[in-house]
Coordinates of C-alpha atoms and ligand atoms in Angstrom, one line a residue:
X1 CA -71.1 165.2 196.3
X2 CA -73.2 163.2 194.3
X3 CA -75.2 163.7 191.3
X4 CA -77.5 162.0 188.8
X5 CA -76.7 163.0 185.3
X6 CA -78.5 160.6 183.0
X7 CA -79.4 158.2 185.8
X8 CA -76.5 156.1 185.2
X9 CA -73.9 157.9 187.5
X10 CA -74.1 157.8 191.2
X11 CA -70.8 159.5 191.5
X12 CA -70.0 163.2 190.2
X13 CA -68.3 162.9 187.2
X14 CA -64.8 164.6 187.4
X15 CA -63.5 166.2 184.0
X16 CA -60.0 166.9 184.6
X17 CA -57.3 168.8 182.6
X18 CA -53.9 168.0 182.9
X19 CA -51.8 170.9 181.3
X20 CA -48.4 169.1 181.6
X21 CA -45.6 171.4 181.0
X22 CA -47.5 173.7 179.3
X23 CA -48.7 177.3 179.9
X24 CA -46.6 179.9 182.0
X25 CA -48.6 181.7 184.8
X26 CA -49.7 184.5 182.6
X27 CA -51.1 181.9 179.9
X28 CA -52.7 180.1 182.7
X29 CA -54.8 183.0 183.7
X30 CA -55.9 183.6 180.3
X31 CA -56.7 179.9 179.8
X32 CA -58.8 179.6 182.9
X33 CA -60.8 182.8 182.3
X34 CA -61.6 181.7 179.0
X35 CA -62.7 178.0 180.5
X36 CA -64.6 179.8 183.1
X37 CA -66.4 182.2 181.0
X38 CA -67.2 179.3 178.3
X39 CA -68.6 177.3 181.1
X40 CA -70.6 180.2 182.5
X41 CA -72.1 181.1 179.0
X42 CA -73.2 177.5 178.7
X43 CA -74.8 177.6 182.2
X44 CA -72.8 174.4 183.2
X45 CA -74.0 172.7 186.1
X46 CA -70.8 172.0 188.2
X47 CA -72.9 169.5 190.2
X48 CA -73.2 167.5 187.1
X49 CA -69.8 167.2 186.4
X50 CA -66.8 168.6 188.4
X51 CA -64.4 170.8 186.7
X52 CA -60.5 170.7 187.7
X53 CA -57.3 171.7 186.0
X54 CA -53.8 170.5 187.1
X55 CA -51.5 173.6 185.9
X56 CA -47.7 173.5 186.4
X57 CA -46.5 174.4 189.8
X58 CA -45.7 177.8 189.0
X59 CA -48.9 178.8 188.1
X60 CA -50.8 177.8 191.0
X61 CA -50.5 180.9 192.9
X62 CA -52.1 182.7 190.0
X63 CA -54.7 180.2 189.7
X64 CA -55.6 180.5 193.3
X65 CA -55.8 184.2 193.0
X66 CA -58.2 184.2 190.0
X67 CA -60.3 181.3 191.6
X68 CA -60.7 183.2 195.0
X69 CA -60.8 186.7 193.6
X70 CA -63.5 185.6 190.8
X71 CA -65.2 183.0 193.1
X72 CA -64.9 180.7 190.1
X73 CA -66.4 177.0 190.5
X74 CA -63.2 175.2 188.5
X75 CA -60.8 173.5 191.2
X76 CA -57.3 172.7 190.7
X77 CA -54.5 170.5 191.8
X78 CA -51.0 169.9 191.2
X79 CA -49.4 167.1 188.8
X80 CA -47.0 165.8 191.5
X81 CA -46.0 166.1 194.9
X82 CA -43.1 164.9 197.2
X83 CA -43.6 161.8 199.6
X84 CA -41.6 163.9 202.2
X85 CA -43.0 167.1 203.7
X86 CA -40.3 169.3 204.1
X87 CA -36.3 169.2 204.3
X88 CA -33.1 168.8 202.0
X89 CA -35.1 167.5 198.9
X90 CA -34.0 169.9 196.0
X91 CA -36.5 170.7 193.4
X92 CA -39.4 168.6 195.2
X93 CA -42.6 170.3 196.0
X94 CA -44.4 169.4 199.5
X95 CA -48.0 168.7 199.9
X96 CA -48.4 170.9 202.6
X97 CA -47.3 174.0 199.9
X98 CA -50.1 172.7 197.7
X99 CA -52.6 172.5 200.4
X100 CA -51.7 176.1 201.4
X101 CA -52.0 177.0 197.6
X102 CA -55.8 175.8 197.5
X103 CA -55.1 172.7 195.7
X104 CA -58.2 170.0 195.9
X105 CA -56.2 167.3 194.0
X106 CA -53.2 165.9 193.0
X107 CA -51.8 163.5 190.2
X108 CA -49.8 160.6 191.4
X109 CA -47.8 158.2 189.4
X110 CA -48.8 159.8 185.9
X111 CA -47.3 157.4 183.4
X112 CA -44.9 160.3 182.1
X113 CA -43.7 160.3 186.2
X114 CA -43.5 156.5 186.0
X115 CA -41.8 156.2 182.6
X116 CA -39.5 159.4 182.3
X117 CA -38.8 159.7 186.0
X118 CA -38.9 155.9 187.0
X119 CA -41.5 156.2 189.9
X120 CA -42.4 153.0 191.2
X121 CA -45.8 151.9 193.0
X122 CA -44.0 152.0 196.4
X123 CA -43.2 155.6 195.6
X124 CA -46.6 156.0 194.4
X125 CA -48.1 154.6 197.6
X126 CA -45.8 157.4 199.8
X127 CA -46.8 160.0 197.8
X128 CA -50.7 159.2 198.2
X129 CA -49.7 159.0 202.1
X130 CA -48.6 162.5 201.7
X131 CA -51.5 163.8 199.8
X132 CA -53.5 162.4 202.7
X133 CA -51.4 164.3 205.3
X134 CA -52.0 167.6 203.5
X135 CA -55.8 167.1 203.0
X136 CA -55.1 166.7 199.1
X137 CA -57.3 164.1 197.3
X138 CA -54.8 161.9 195.2
X139 CA -55.9 160.9 191.6
X140 CA -53.8 157.9 191.2
X141 CA -52.9 157.2 187.5
X142 CA -52.4 153.4 186.1
X143 CA -52.1 152.1 182.9
X144 CA -50.2 149.7 180.8
X145 CA -48.1 150.1 177.6
X146 CA -48.4 148.7 174.2
X147 CA -46.6 145.6 174.7
X148 CA -48.4 144.8 177.7
X149 CA -51.7 145.5 176.0
X150 CA -50.7 143.2 173.1
X151 CA -49.8 140.4 175.3
X152 CA -53.5 140.4 176.6
X153 CA -52.1 141.1 180.1
X154 CA -53.3 144.7 180.5
X155 CA -56.0 144.0 183.1
X156 CA -53.4 142.0 185.5
X157 CA -50.8 144.7 184.9
X158 CA -53.1 147.7 185.8
X159 CA -54.6 145.8 188.9
X160 CA -50.8 145.2 190.1
X161 CA -50.2 148.8 190.0
X162 CA -53.3 149.8 191.7
X163 CA -52.5 147.2 194.7
X164 CA -49.0 148.2 194.9
X165 CA -50.0 151.9 194.9
X166 CA -53.0 151.7 197.5
X167 CA -51.3 149.3 199.8
X168 CA -52.1 149.8 203.4
X169 CA -55.0 152.4 202.6
X170 CA -58.0 152.3 204.7
X171 CA -61.4 152.2 203.2
X172 CA -62.3 155.7 204.2
X173 CA -59.4 156.9 201.7
X174 CA -60.1 154.4 198.8
X175 CA -63.7 155.9 198.9
X176 CA -62.4 159.2 198.4
X177 CA -59.8 158.3 195.8
X178 CA -59.8 158.9 192.1
X179 CA -58.2 156.5 190.1
X180 CA -57.3 157.6 186.6
X181 CA -56.9 154.4 183.9
X182 CA -54.6 155.9 181.1
X183 CA -53.2 153.1 178.6
X184 CA -49.9 154.7 177.8
X185 CA -50.2 153.7 174.2
X186 CA -53.4 155.9 174.0
X187 CA -51.6 159.2 175.6
X188 CA -51.0 161.9 173.1
X189 CA -51.0 159.7 170.2
X190 CA -54.7 160.3 169.0
X191 CA -55.1 156.7 169.5
X192 CA -58.2 156.2 172.0
X193 CA -58.8 153.2 173.8
X194 CA -62.5 151.9 172.8
X195 CA -65.2 153.0 175.3
X196 CA -65.5 149.0 175.7
X197 CA -61.7 148.9 176.7
X198 CA -62.3 152.1 179.2
X199 CA -65.4 150.3 180.9
X200 CA -63.9 147.2 181.2
X201 CA -60.9 148.2 182.9
X202 CA -63.2 150.6 184.9
X203 CA -65.1 147.6 186.3
X204 CA -62.0 145.4 186.7
X205 CA -60.4 148.3 188.7
X206 CA -64.1 148.3 190.8
X207 CA -64.4 144.8 191.2
X208 CA -60.7 144.7 192.5
X209 CA -61.7 147.3 195.0
X210 CA -64.8 145.5 196.1
X211 CA -62.7 142.4 196.7
X212 CA -60.0 144.2 198.4
X213 CA -62.3 146.2 200.7
X214 CA -66.3 145.9 199.9
X215 CA -68.8 146.8 197.4
X216 CA -69.8 150.0 199.4
X217 CA -66.2 151.4 199.3
X218 CA -65.8 150.3 195.7
X219 CA -69.0 152.0 194.6
X220 CA -67.6 155.5 195.7
X221 CA -64.3 155.7 194.1
X222 CA -64.3 157.5 190.9
X223 CA -62.6 155.9 188.2
X224 CA -61.4 158.1 185.2
X225 CA -60.3 157.2 181.6
X226 CA -57.3 159.4 180.1
X227 CA -55.7 159.1 176.5
X228 CA -56.4 161.2 173.7
X229 CA -59.9 162.0 175.0
X230 CA -61.8 165.1 173.4
X231 CA -65.2 166.3 172.8
X232 CA -65.9 164.0 169.9
X233 CA -65.4 160.8 171.9
X234 CA -66.0 162.1 175.8
X235 CA -69.7 161.1 175.4
X236 CA -69.1 157.6 174.3
X237 CA -66.2 156.8 176.8
X238 CA -68.6 158.0 179.7
X239 CA -71.2 156.0 178.5
X240 CA -69.1 153.1 180.7
X241 CA -71.4 152.8 184.0
X242 CA -68.0 152.6 185.9
X243 CA -66.2 155.3 184.1
X244 CA -66.8 158.4 185.9
X245 CA -64.9 161.0 184.2
X246 CA -61.9 161.9 182.0
X247 CA -58.2 162.7 182.5
X248 CA -57.5 165.2 179.6
X249 CA -54.1 166.1 178.2
X250 CA -53.9 168.2 175.0
X251 CA -57.5 169.1 174.5
X252 CA -57.4 170.6 177.9
X253 CA -55.3 173.4 176.5
X254 CA -58.2 174.6 174.5
X255 CA -60.9 176.3 176.5
X256 CA -63.6 175.6 174.0
X257 CA -62.9 172.2 173.7
X258 CA -62.3 171.3 177.2
X259 CA -65.6 173.0 178.3
X260 CA -67.3 170.6 175.7
X261 CA -65.8 167.7 177.2
X262 CA -67.3 169.2 180.4
X263 CA -70.4 169.1 179.0
X264 CA -70.3 165.9 177.9
X265 CA -73.9 165.0 178.6
X266 CA -74.7 166.7 175.4
X267 CA -72.6 164.1 173.6
X268 CA -74.1 160.9 175.4
X269 CA -75.3 158.4 172.9
X270 CA -78.8 157.4 173.9
X271 CA -80.4 154.3 172.6
Ligands
G3H1 O1 -53.0 163.2 181.8 C1 -53.5 163.3 180.8 C2 -53.2 162.0 179.7 O2 -51.7 161.7 179.8 C3 -53.8 162.0 178.3 O3 -53.0 163.1 177.7 P1 -53.6 163.1 176.3 O4 -55.1 163.8 176.5 O5 -52.9 164.4 175.3 O6 -53.6 162.0 175.4

C-alpha cells in the first residue's frame, strides 16, 4: 500500500500506538471505540496514514471482536512474541496465537524488553523469524541510551543493533519490515529527539539497508521515530523525508491526542 501525502512520502506513513502495560480488556474497547469515532468524525483517510494499536496480550481478543464486529480500519499488533512456536515455555506467547487473533504487526526488541528483560539482538533476530513464520510484520525497535548519545556513538550503536537483529533476512522481508528508531533517553521522559535527529538516524538506517541489500529494498522499508511523540511535535518529526511514521507510547492512551497525531498532515510545517 503506498500513498502520497504532501508529496514527500512514497511509503504509507504508519502511526502506531504502543499501549505498553496499560488498559485492561474493558478499557481497551472504550479507548479503541473512541479512537475510531474520532478518526471517523475527522474523515481520516487511512490510505494516507495507517493507524495501528499495540494493546497488552490480554486485550487482543476484545480488540479483534471490536475491529471485526464494527468493521474498523484500525489495525493492531502485539507488543512481543516468543521465538518458539509452541511447547514448554511458560508465560510466553506464540506468533501463531497472535496470527489467529488477527494481529497484523508485532513489536520486536522494544527498549523496555531489551533493558528490563535483557533481550539481545540475537533473540530479536529469532523473534523476527517467528513473526515471519506466522505472517506477522515485525516492528523492530532500535535505539541508543543517553550515554551512547552523549559519546556521539548513537549512529554506530543503532546500526549495530539493526544488523544483529536482521541478520539472514532476505530482501523481500526487509522491504516489508518496519524499523522504529527510539532513543531510550527520549522514551516517556518528555525529551524528544529533534526532527533533525530523527531524520539523521532514519537516513542512516536506510543507507545501511541500501548497503546491505539494495536501494530499491531500502526505499520500501518504513522507518518510524518513537520517544515522547505527540500531536504538537508529530508534524515536525514527520517532515523528515526518511521518517515514515511514529511509534507513540503515552500519547496513544488519549484517543483525541493519538487521532490528532494520525492526522499529522494538519501539523506539517510548510515552507
Ligand atoms: O513504544 C513507544 C515508545 O517507547 C515511546 O513511548 P513514549 O511516547 O511514552 O515516550
